[in-house]
Coordinates of C-alpha atoms in Angstrom, one line a residue:
X1 CA 125.4 146.9 95.7
X2 CA 121.7 146.0 96.3
X3 CA 120.0 143.3 94.1
X4 CA 116.2 143.3 93.7
X5 CA 114.1 140.5 92.2
X6 CA 110.6 139.1 92.2
X7 CA 109.0 135.7 92.0
X8 CA 105.8 133.9 93.0
X9 CA 107.5 131.9 95.8
X10 CA 110.7 132.3 97.7
X11 CA 112.1 129.3 99.5
X12 CA 114.6 130.0 102.2
X13 CA 116.9 126.9 102.4
X14 CA 118.0 124.4 99.8
X15 CA 117.7 121.3 101.9
X16 CA 115.4 118.4 101.3
X17 CA 112.2 120.1 102.5
X18 CA 113.0 123.3 100.6
X19 CA 113.6 121.4 97.4
X20 CA 110.4 119.4 97.7
X21 CA 108.4 122.6 98.4
X22 CA 110.1 124.4 95.4
X23 CA 109.4 121.6 93.0
X24 CA 105.8 121.2 94.0
X25 CA 105.3 125.0 93.4
X26 CA 107.1 124.7 90.1
X27 CA 104.8 121.9 89.1
X28 CA 101.9 124.3 89.7
X29 CA 103.5 126.8 87.3
X30 CA 104.8 129.1 89.9
X31 CA 108.1 131.0 89.5
X32 CA 110.4 130.1 92.4
X33 CA 113.6 131.5 93.9
X34 CA 115.5 129.3 96.4
X35 CA 118.0 131.3 98.6
X36 CA 120.6 129.7 100.8
X37 CA 123.4 131.3 102.8
X38 CA 125.8 128.4 102.0
X39 CA 127.5 127.7 98.6
X40 CA 125.9 125.4 96.1
X41 CA 128.1 122.6 97.3
X42 CA 125.6 122.1 100.1
X43 CA 122.6 121.4 97.8
X44 CA 120.3 119.0 99.7
X45 CA 121.4 120.2 103.1
X46 CA 121.4 117.8 106.0
X47 CA 119.6 115.0 104.2
X48 CA 122.7 114.4 102.1
X49 CA 124.6 113.5 105.3
X50 CA 121.9 111.1 106.5
X51 CA 121.7 107.4 106.3
X52 CA 118.4 107.9 104.4
X53 CA 116.2 106.3 107.0
X54 CA 112.5 106.3 106.1
X55 CA 109.5 105.3 108.3
X56 CA 107.1 103.2 106.3
X57 CA 104.1 101.2 107.6
X58 CA 103.0 97.9 106.2
X59 CA 105.3 98.1 103.3
X60 CA 106.0 95.3 100.8
X61 CA 109.6 95.1 102.3
X62 CA 108.1 94.4 105.7
X63 CA 105.6 91.9 104.4
X64 CA 108.4 90.0 102.5
X65 CA 110.2 89.7 105.9
X66 CA 107.2 88.4 107.7
X67 CA 106.7 91.6 109.6
X68 CA 103.0 92.3 110.4
X69 CA 102.4 96.0 110.6
X70 CA 99.3 98.2 110.3
X71 CA 98.2 101.8 110.5
X72 CA 96.5 101.1 113.8
X73 CA 99.7 99.7 115.3
X74 CA 101.8 102.5 114.0
X75 CA 99.4 105.1 115.3
X76 CA 99.4 103.4 118.7
X77 CA 103.2 103.5 118.7
X78 CA 103.3 107.1 117.6
X79 CA 100.9 108.3 120.3
X80 CA 102.7 106.3 123.0
X81 CA 105.9 107.9 121.9
X82 CA 104.9 111.5 121.3
X83 CA 103.2 111.9 124.7
X84 CA 101.2 114.9 123.5
X85 CA 100.0 116.7 126.7
X86 CA 99.7 120.5 126.0
X87 CA 97.1 122.7 124.5
X88 CA 99.8 123.7 121.9
X89 CA 99.8 120.1 120.7
X90 CA 96.6 120.7 118.6
X91 CA 98.4 121.2 115.3
X92 CA 101.3 118.8 116.0
X93 CA 98.9 116.0 116.7
X94 CA 97.0 116.7 113.5
X95 CA 100.2 116.7 111.5
X96 CA 101.2 113.4 113.2
X97 CA 98.0 111.7 112.2
X98 CA 98.2 113.0 108.7
X99 CA 101.9 111.9 108.4
X100 CA 101.3 108.3 109.8
X101 CA 98.5 107.9 107.2
X102 CA 100.9 109.1 104.5
X103 CA 103.5 106.6 105.7
X104 CA 101.0 103.8 105.6
X105 CA 99.5 104.6 102.2
X106 CA 100.9 107.0 99.7
X107 CA 104.5 107.7 100.8
X108 CA 106.3 104.7 99.2
X109 CA 104.4 105.1 95.9
X110 CA 105.0 108.8 95.8
X111 CA 108.7 108.3 96.5
X112 CA 109.0 105.8 93.7
X113 CA 107.3 108.2 91.4
X114 CA 110.1 110.7 92.2
X115 CA 112.8 108.1 91.6
X116 CA 113.5 107.0 95.2
X117 CA 113.7 103.3 96.0
X118 CA 114.2 101.6 99.3
X119 CA 116.5 98.7 100.4
X120 CA 114.9 95.3 101.0
X121 CA 116.2 95.0 104.6
X122 CA 114.1 96.7 107.3
X123 CA 115.7 97.8 110.5
X124 CA 114.3 98.0 114.0
X125 CA 115.1 101.4 115.6
X126 CA 113.8 102.8 118.9
X127 CA 112.6 99.4 120.2
X128 CA 110.9 101.2 123.1
X129 CA 110.5 101.3 126.9
X130 CA 109.1 97.8 127.4
X131 CA 105.4 98.9 127.4
X132 CA 103.1 97.9 124.6
X133 CA 101.3 101.2 124.8
X134 CA 104.4 103.3 125.5
X135 CA 107.4 104.6 123.6
X136 CA 109.0 102.8 120.6
X137 CA 108.4 100.8 117.5
X138 CA 106.6 97.5 118.0
X139 CA 108.0 96.2 114.8
X140 CA 110.9 97.0 112.4
X141 CA 109.9 100.0 110.2
X142 CA 113.3 101.7 109.4
X143 CA 113.7 101.5 105.6
X144 CA 116.8 102.9 104.0
X145 CA 116.6 104.8 100.7
X146 CA 118.6 103.2 97.9
X147 CA 121.9 105.1 97.9
X148 CA 121.3 106.3 101.5
X149 CA 121.0 110.1 102.1
X150 CA 122.6 111.1 98.7
X151 CA 120.3 108.7 96.9
X152 CA 117.3 110.3 98.5
X153 CA 118.4 113.8 97.7
X154 CA 119.6 113.2 94.2
X155 CA 116.2 113.0 92.3
X156 CA 115.0 116.2 93.9
X157 CA 118.3 118.0 93.4
X158 CA 118.4 116.9 89.7
X159 CA 114.8 118.0 89.2
X160 CA 115.5 121.4 90.7
X161 CA 118.6 121.9 88.6
X162 CA 116.6 120.9 85.5
X163 CA 113.9 123.4 86.5
X164 CA 116.6 126.1 86.8
X165 CA 117.8 125.3 83.3
X166 CA 114.3 125.7 82.0
X167 CA 114.0 129.1 83.7
X168 CA 111.3 128.0 86.1
X169 CA 113.4 128.1 89.3
X170 CA 116.4 130.1 90.3
X171 CA 119.0 129.4 93.0
X172 CA 120.6 132.3 94.8
X173 CA 123.5 130.9 96.7
X174 CA 125.4 132.8 99.4
X175 CA 122.2 134.9 100.1
X176 CA 121.6 135.1 103.8
X177 CA 118.2 136.3 104.8
X178 CA 118.2 138.8 107.6
X179 CA 114.6 139.9 107.6
X180 CA 111.1 139.1 106.4
X181 CA 109.5 141.9 104.4
X182 CA 105.9 142.8 105.1
X183 CA 103.2 144.7 103.2
X184 CA 99.7 145.4 104.4
X185 CA 100.1 142.9 107.3
X186 CA 101.3 140.1 104.9
X187 CA 104.7 138.7 104.3
X188 CA 105.8 140.0 100.9
X189 CA 109.4 138.9 100.6
X190 CA 112.8 138.7 102.2
X191 CA 115.9 140.9 102.5
X192 CA 119.4 140.2 103.6
X193 CA 123.1 140.0 102.9
X194 CA 125.0 138.7 99.9
X195 CA 128.0 136.8 101.3
X196 CA 131.3 136.5 99.6
X197 CA 131.8 133.5 97.3
X198 CA 133.1 130.4 99.0
X199 CA 134.7 127.3 97.7
X200 CA 134.4 125.5 101.1
X201 CA 133.5 121.9 100.7
X202 CA 130.1 120.6 101.7
X203 CA 129.6 120.9 105.5
X204 CA 132.8 123.0 106.0
X205 CA 132.2 126.4 107.6
X206 CA 132.0 129.2 105.0
X207 CA 133.0 132.8 105.4
X208 CA 130.4 135.4 106.6
X209 CA 132.1 138.3 104.8
X210 CA 129.5 140.6 103.3
X211 CA 129.5 141.3 99.5
X212 CA 126.3 143.2 99.0
X213 CA 122.6 143.3 99.9
X214 CA 119.4 142.0 98.3
X215 CA 115.7 142.3 98.5
X216 CA 113.3 139.8 97.0
X217 CA 109.6 140.1 96.7
X218 CA 107.0 137.3 96.4
X219 CA 103.5 136.3 97.2
X220 CA 104.7 133.5 99.5
X221 CA 107.8 132.8 101.5
X222 CA 108.6 129.2 102.7
X223 CA 111.0 128.9 105.6
X224 CA 113.0 125.6 105.1
X225 CA 116.1 126.6 107.0
X226 CA 116.5 123.7 109.4
X227 CA 116.9 123.6 113.2
X228 CA 119.4 124.7 115.9
X229 CA 121.6 121.6 116.3
X230 CA 124.8 123.3 115.1
X231 CA 124.3 126.2 117.6
X232 CA 125.4 124.8 121.0
X233 CA 124.4 128.0 122.7
X234 CA 120.8 127.7 121.5
X235 CA 120.8 124.0 122.3
X236 CA 121.8 124.8 125.9
X237 CA 119.4 127.7 126.2
X238 CA 116.4 125.5 125.2
X239 CA 117.5 122.4 127.1
X240 CA 114.6 121.3 129.3
X241 CA 114.9 120.6 133.0
X242 CA 113.3 117.2 132.5
X243 CA 116.5 116.1 130.7
X244 CA 118.8 117.1 133.5
X245 CA 121.8 119.4 133.0
X246 CA 123.3 119.5 129.6
X247 CA 126.9 118.3 129.5
X248 CA 129.8 120.7 129.3
X249 CA 131.1 118.8 126.3
X250 CA 128.9 117.8 123.3
X251 CA 129.7 116.8 119.8
X252 CA 127.8 118.3 116.9
X253 CA 125.8 116.0 114.6
X254 CA 125.2 118.9 112.1
X255 CA 127.4 121.7 110.6
X256 CA 127.6 125.1 112.1
X257 CA 125.2 126.6 109.5
X258 CA 122.3 124.7 111.2
X259 CA 122.1 127.7 113.4
X260 CA 118.4 128.4 113.9
X261 CA 118.6 132.0 112.6
X262 CA 115.5 131.9 110.5
X263 CA 113.4 130.7 113.4
X264 CA 114.3 133.8 115.3
X265 CA 113.8 136.0 112.3
X266 CA 110.3 134.6 111.8
X267 CA 109.5 135.2 115.5
X268 CA 110.5 138.9 115.0
X269 CA 108.0 139.0 112.2
X270 CA 105.2 137.8 114.5
X271 CA 105.5 134.0 114.0
X272 CA 104.8 131.7 116.9
X273 CA 107.4 129.1 118.0
X274 CA 106.1 126.3 120.2
X275 CA 107.8 123.5 122.1
X276 CA 111.4 124.8 121.9
X277 CA 112.2 122.5 124.8
X278 CA 111.5 119.4 122.7
X279 CA 114.7 118.2 121.1
X280 CA 116.3 115.0 119.9
X281 CA 119.9 114.4 120.8
X282 CA 121.8 111.1 120.8
X283 CA 123.8 109.5 123.6
X284 CA 126.1 107.4 121.3
X285 CA 128.2 110.2 119.8
X286 CA 131.8 109.7 118.7
X287 CA 134.4 112.3 118.1
X288 CA 135.0 112.1 114.4
X289 CA 138.7 111.3 113.8
X290 CA 138.4 112.9 110.3
X291 CA 136.1 115.9 111.1
X292 CA 134.4 117.9 108.4
X293 CA 132.9 120.6 110.7
X294 CA 133.8 121.9 114.2
X295 CA 133.2 119.3 117.0
X296 CA 132.0 116.9 114.3
X297 CA 130.3 114.0 115.9
X298 CA 129.2 110.6 114.4
X299 CA 126.5 108.5 116.0
X300 CA 126.9 104.8 116.5
X301 CA 123.8 103.0 115.2
X302 CA 124.0 100.1 117.7
X303 CA 122.6 96.6 117.7
X304 CA 121.2 95.4 121.0
X305 CA 124.2 93.5 122.5
X306 CA 126.8 95.9 123.8
X307 CA 126.7 96.3 127.6
X308 CA 126.1 99.9 128.6
X309 CA 127.8 101.5 131.6
X310 CA 127.5 105.0 133.0
X311 CA 130.6 107.3 133.5
X312 CA 131.1 105.7 136.9
X313 CA 131.0 102.1 135.9
X314 CA 127.4 101.2 136.8
X315 CA 125.5 99.1 134.3
X316 CA 122.5 101.0 132.9
X317 CA 119.1 99.4 133.9
X318 CA 116.2 98.4 131.7
X319 CA 115.0 99.7 129.3
X320 CA 118.2 101.7 128.7
X321 CA 119.9 99.3 126.3
X322 CA 121.4 100.1 122.8
X323 CA 118.7 101.0 120.3
X324 CA 115.8 101.1 122.7
X325 CA 115.0 104.6 124.2
X326 CA 117.2 107.5 123.0
X327 CA 115.7 110.3 125.2
X328 CA 115.0 108.0 128.1
X329 CA 118.6 107.1 128.2
X330 CA 119.7 110.7 127.7
X331 CA 117.5 111.8 130.7
X332 CA 118.8 108.9 132.9
X333 CA 122.4 109.8 132.2
X334 CA 122.1 113.6 132.5
X335 CA 120.1 113.3 135.8
X336 CA 122.8 111.0 137.1
X337 CA 125.5 113.6 136.3
X338 CA 127.1 111.6 133.6
X339 CA 129.0 113.6 131.0
X340 CA 129.4 110.5 128.9
X341 CA 128.9 106.8 129.1
X342 CA 130.5 103.5 127.9
X343 CA 129.8 100.6 125.7
X344 CA 131.7 97.4 126.5
X345 CA 131.6 94.7 123.8
X346 CA 133.9 92.5 121.7
X347 CA 134.8 91.9 118.1
X348 CA 132.0 89.4 117.6
X349 CA 129.5 92.1 118.4
X350 CA 131.1 95.1 116.7
X351 CA 131.5 93.3 113.4
X352 CA 127.8 92.6 113.1
X353 CA 126.1 95.3 115.2
X354 CA 128.0 98.6 114.7
X355 CA 127.0 100.9 111.9
X356 CA 127.7 104.7 111.8
X357 CA 125.4 107.5 111.0
X358 CA 126.2 109.7 108.0
X359 CA 126.3 108.9 104.4
X360 CA 130.1 109.4 104.3
X361 CA 130.4 106.5 106.8
X362 CA 128.6 104.1 104.6
X363 CA 130.3 104.0 101.2
X364 CA 128.8 100.6 100.4
X365 CA 125.2 102.0 100.7
X366 CA 125.9 105.2 98.8
X367 CA 127.6 103.2 96.0
X368 CA 124.5 101.2 95.5
X369 CA 126.8 98.2 94.9
X370 CA 125.1 95.0 96.1
X371 CA 128.5 93.3 96.2
X372 CA 129.8 95.9 98.6
X373 CA 126.6 95.8 100.7
X374 CA 126.7 92.1 101.0
X375 CA 130.2 92.4 102.3
X376 CA 128.7 93.4 105.6
X377 CA 127.5 89.8 106.1
X378 CA 130.0 87.4 107.6
X379 CA 133.7 87.8 108.1
X380 CA 135.7 88.7 111.2
X381 CA 135.8 92.5 110.7
X382 CA 133.2 95.3 111.0
X383 CA 132.6 97.6 108.0
X384 CA 135.7 99.5 107.0
X385 CA 134.6 102.9 108.5
X386 CA 133.9 101.2 111.8
X387 CA 137.3 99.5 111.8
X388 CA 138.8 102.8 111.0
X389 CA 137.2 104.4 114.1
X390 CA 138.3 101.4 116.1
X391 CA 141.9 102.1 115.1
X392 CA 142.0 105.9 115.0
X393 CA 139.0 107.2 117.1
X394 CA 139.8 109.0 120.3
X395 CA 136.8 107.2 122.0
X396 CA 137.9 103.6 121.4
X397 CA 139.9 101.2 123.6
X398 CA 140.8 97.7 122.4
X399 CA 142.4 95.1 124.6
X400 CA 142.8 91.4 125.1
X401 CA 141.7 91.3 128.8
X402 CA 139.4 93.2 131.0
X403 CA 142.2 94.7 133.2
X404 CA 143.9 96.2 130.2
X405 CA 140.6 97.4 128.8
X406 CA 139.5 99.2 131.9
X407 CA 143.0 100.7 132.3
X408 CA 142.6 102.1 128.8
X409 CA 139.1 103.4 129.5
X410 CA 140.4 105.2 132.5
X411 CA 143.0 106.9 130.3
X412 CA 140.3 108.5 128.1
X413 CA 137.7 109.1 130.7
X414 CA 137.8 112.2 132.9
X415 CA 134.7 111.9 135.1
X416 CA 135.8 109.0 137.4
X417 CA 138.2 106.1 137.6
X418 CA 136.3 102.9 136.8
X419 CA 136.6 99.9 139.0
X420 CA 137.8 96.9 137.0
X421 CA 136.2 94.4 139.4
X422 CA 132.8 96.0 139.3
X423 CA 132.7 96.0 135.5
X424 CA 134.0 92.5 135.3
X425 CA 131.4 91.3 137.8
X426 CA 128.6 92.8 135.8
X427 CA 129.8 91.2 132.6
X428 CA 130.3 87.8 134.2
X429 CA 126.8 87.9 135.7
X430 CA 125.4 88.7 132.3
X431 CA 127.5 85.9 130.6
X432 CA 126.2 83.3 133.2
X433 CA 122.7 83.9 131.8
X434 CA 123.7 82.3 128.6
X435 CA 123.9 78.8 130.1
X436 CA 120.2 78.4 129.3
X437 CA 117.9 79.5 126.5
X438 CA 115.8 81.3 129.0
X439 CA 117.0 84.2 131.1
X440 CA 116.1 86.9 133.6
X441 CA 118.3 89.5 132.0
X442 CA 116.1 91.8 130.0
X443 CA 118.8 92.7 127.5
X444 CA 119.4 89.0 126.6
X445 CA 115.6 88.6 126.2
X446 CA 115.7 91.6 123.8
X447 CA 118.5 90.1 121.8
X448 CA 116.8 86.8 121.4
X449 CA 113.5 88.6 120.5
X450 CA 115.3 90.6 117.8
X451 CA 116.9 87.5 116.3
X452 CA 113.4 86.1 115.6
X453 CA 113.4 88.5 112.6
X454 CA 115.3 87.4 109.5
X455 CA 116.9 90.7 108.8
X456 CA 118.0 91.3 112.3
X457 CA 119.5 87.8 112.5
X458 CA 121.3 88.2 109.1
X459 CA 122.9 91.6 109.4
X460 CA 122.1 93.4 112.6
X461 CA 122.0 91.3 115.8
X462 CA 124.9 89.1 116.9
X463 CA 124.1 85.7 118.4
X464 CA 124.3 85.9 122.2
X465 CA 127.8 84.7 123.3
X466 CA 130.0 85.3 126.4
X467 CA 131.6 88.7 126.1
X468 CA 134.7 87.7 128.0
X469 CA 135.4 84.5 126.0
X470 CA 138.7 85.1 124.2
X471 CA 137.3 83.4 121.1
X472 CA 135.0 86.4 120.6
X473 CA 137.6 89.0 121.3
X474 CA 139.4 91.3 121.5
X475 CA 137.4 93.4 124.0
X476 CA 136.4 96.9 123.1
X477 CA 135.4 99.9 125.2
X478 CA 133.8 102.9 123.6
X479 CA 133.3 106.3 125.2
X480 CA 129.9 107.7 124.2
X481 CA 129.4 111.5 124.1
X482 CA 126.2 113.5 123.8
X483 CA 125.6 114.4 120.2
X484 CA 123.3 117.2 119.1
X485 CA 120.9 116.6 116.3
X486 CA 117.3 117.5 115.8
X487 CA 114.9 120.2 116.9
X488 CA 111.5 118.7 117.6
X489 CA 109.7 122.0 118.2
X490 CA 109.5 124.9 115.9
X491 CA 107.2 127.4 114.0
X492 CA 103.6 126.5 114.5
X493 CA 101.7 125.8 111.3
X494 CA 98.4 124.5 110.1
X495 CA 98.0 121.5 107.9
X496 CA 98.8 123.6 104.8
X497 CA 102.2 124.6 106.4
X498 CA 100.9 128.1 106.9
X499 CA 102.7 129.8 109.8
X500 CA 100.5 131.0 112.7
X501 CA 101.1 134.1 114.7
X502 CA 100.8 134.7 118.5
X503 CA 97.0 135.1 118.1
X504 CA 96.7 131.7 116.5
X505 CA 95.8 133.3 113.1
X506 CA 97.5 132.6 109.8
X507 CA 100.3 135.0 108.8
X508 CA 99.4 135.6 105.2
X509 CA 102.2 134.6 102.8
X510 CA 104.4 132.8 105.3
X511 CA 105.0 129.0 105.3
X512 CA 107.4 126.7 107.2
X513 CA 108.6 123.2 106.6
X514 CA 111.0 120.6 107.8
X515 CA 112.9 121.0 111.0
X516 CA 112.1 124.7 111.2
X517 CA 108.5 123.7 111.7
X518 CA 109.3 120.7 114.0
X519 CA 108.8 118.6 110.9
X520 CA 105.2 119.7 110.8
X521 CA 102.8 121.8 112.9
X522 CA 105.5 123.0 115.3
X523 CA 106.4 119.5 116.5
X524 CA 104.6 116.5 115.1
X525 CA 106.9 114.1 117.0
X526 CA 105.8 115.4 120.4
X527 CA 108.5 114.6 123.0
X528 CA 110.1 111.7 121.2
X529 CA 110.6 110.2 117.8
X530 CA 110.3 106.7 116.2
X531 CA 113.3 107.3 114.0
X532 CA 113.2 107.3 110.2
X533 CA 110.6 110.0 110.6
X534 CA 112.8 113.1 110.2
X535 CA 113.4 112.9 106.5
X536 CA 109.8 111.8 106.0
X537 CA 108.7 114.9 107.9
X538 CA 110.8 117.1 105.5
X539 CA 109.2 115.4 102.5
X540 CA 105.7 115.5 103.8
X541 CA 105.8 119.1 105.0
X542 CA 107.6 120.3 101.9
X543 CA 105.0 118.7 99.7
X544 CA 102.2 120.3 101.7
X545 CA 103.7 123.8 101.5
X546 CA 104.6 123.6 97.9
X547 CA 101.0 122.8 97.0
X548 CA 99.5 125.3 99.4
X549 CA 101.5 128.3 98.1
X550 CA 99.6 127.9 94.8
X551 CA 96.3 128.6 96.5
X552 CA 96.9 132.1 97.8

């Protein structure tokens, strides 16, 4: 059976960027078909699983907390972080500049007009490499959407479903695109396989059993299919030498359907992919004790106080502290032959500083219940999901003394046997620095700097106390695995999200958004990201494409 259909615009992928592009096109009176290889349970894609982090500049939330931010400071931070250094960075840099302006001006108002609010507490992610003009956020900019990832997705998903009821938009679920159709040198539609129906829950792998074929024609096709993070073979194939050797074992921060297929299909149709070696993976991955997809990993969103050791028991040097420099730490560990690393902390730190990525790990945020959210403040326990990982997670060790802790760490580590005395000496040396308000330990300086901010002091950064003091116990050791996540490179596009070919010219009728386009231009983050910028890149690029498809 072969199904044929026609529309003004076809959007490949029903994630956040695809929904935004589709809705912008619908608002311009275009007819739209959204196709996705997964069942409708996955509406909203990866954004649903996210914490809902949004990069905003000089927001009312920042100003209320006494945070002085500006477009100039944000652009300085972005450029110091991105490290643009190639001829191919022409369009990524233009996208970056346009996006930072968007984040400093229109973004918050536009989101509110769509029904998306933000929480009043602003987090400080990617605190940087210790250089004012280098990598990292100079100030807290990490805003969380009300309701976390599901709260961000909901208004766009509901608007798309409403457009479907009105006959202005059509979803074709379980439609896997296998090729881009061309006519007269322009993209004229898509063709592919209809997959068998699936009742698999969101994120769970669905069957690839074929149940027919389809061909769809349109004036414009928007690729919104995501990146490669669920395809470990592609991750390893694109892994750059500068990040060392990829570990034999990694956990996945995204489901298997984040497979990069459409990027390759677009290449076959003449599209140009740039910066495939730029990627964003985390070093604080946990093996999920209740996995939804294969090798399901959860990232710790750490505060700054845990002591960080490599797989062999050496304390990581500055600036490789929790929450400072994700890719710098990844490079340091991989070049040192570390298949994993360790946090060592105590109950006083974990109860205040540990959060977990993923909307399912933050039921208080997704519930939008202020009573539940305020439950994070005070008390002797960490949030419920964190305590669950502490009890059940394969990467956690809890003990009342350092000897028992290291013994437990050696049971779950397979790279080397840790030396108890070496780890204890490092902790004692750090704890001695607490005898005065001043210190030569850069990590303690960073902790005290963080606590100058009201939000950090209230909910995110524990007061500096001796780790080995039993009053702050028990002690906790956490094995940290490499966790795959984002593709920073992708299909090269101009500022209208039009895909470019190998000759640098626009491929008529083809657009790309979100992670498939490196969040804009083929990689608007450059080598590194400032966090809270991935969802924003999906929103911004989806909006650009949805408006541009109406012009030609």
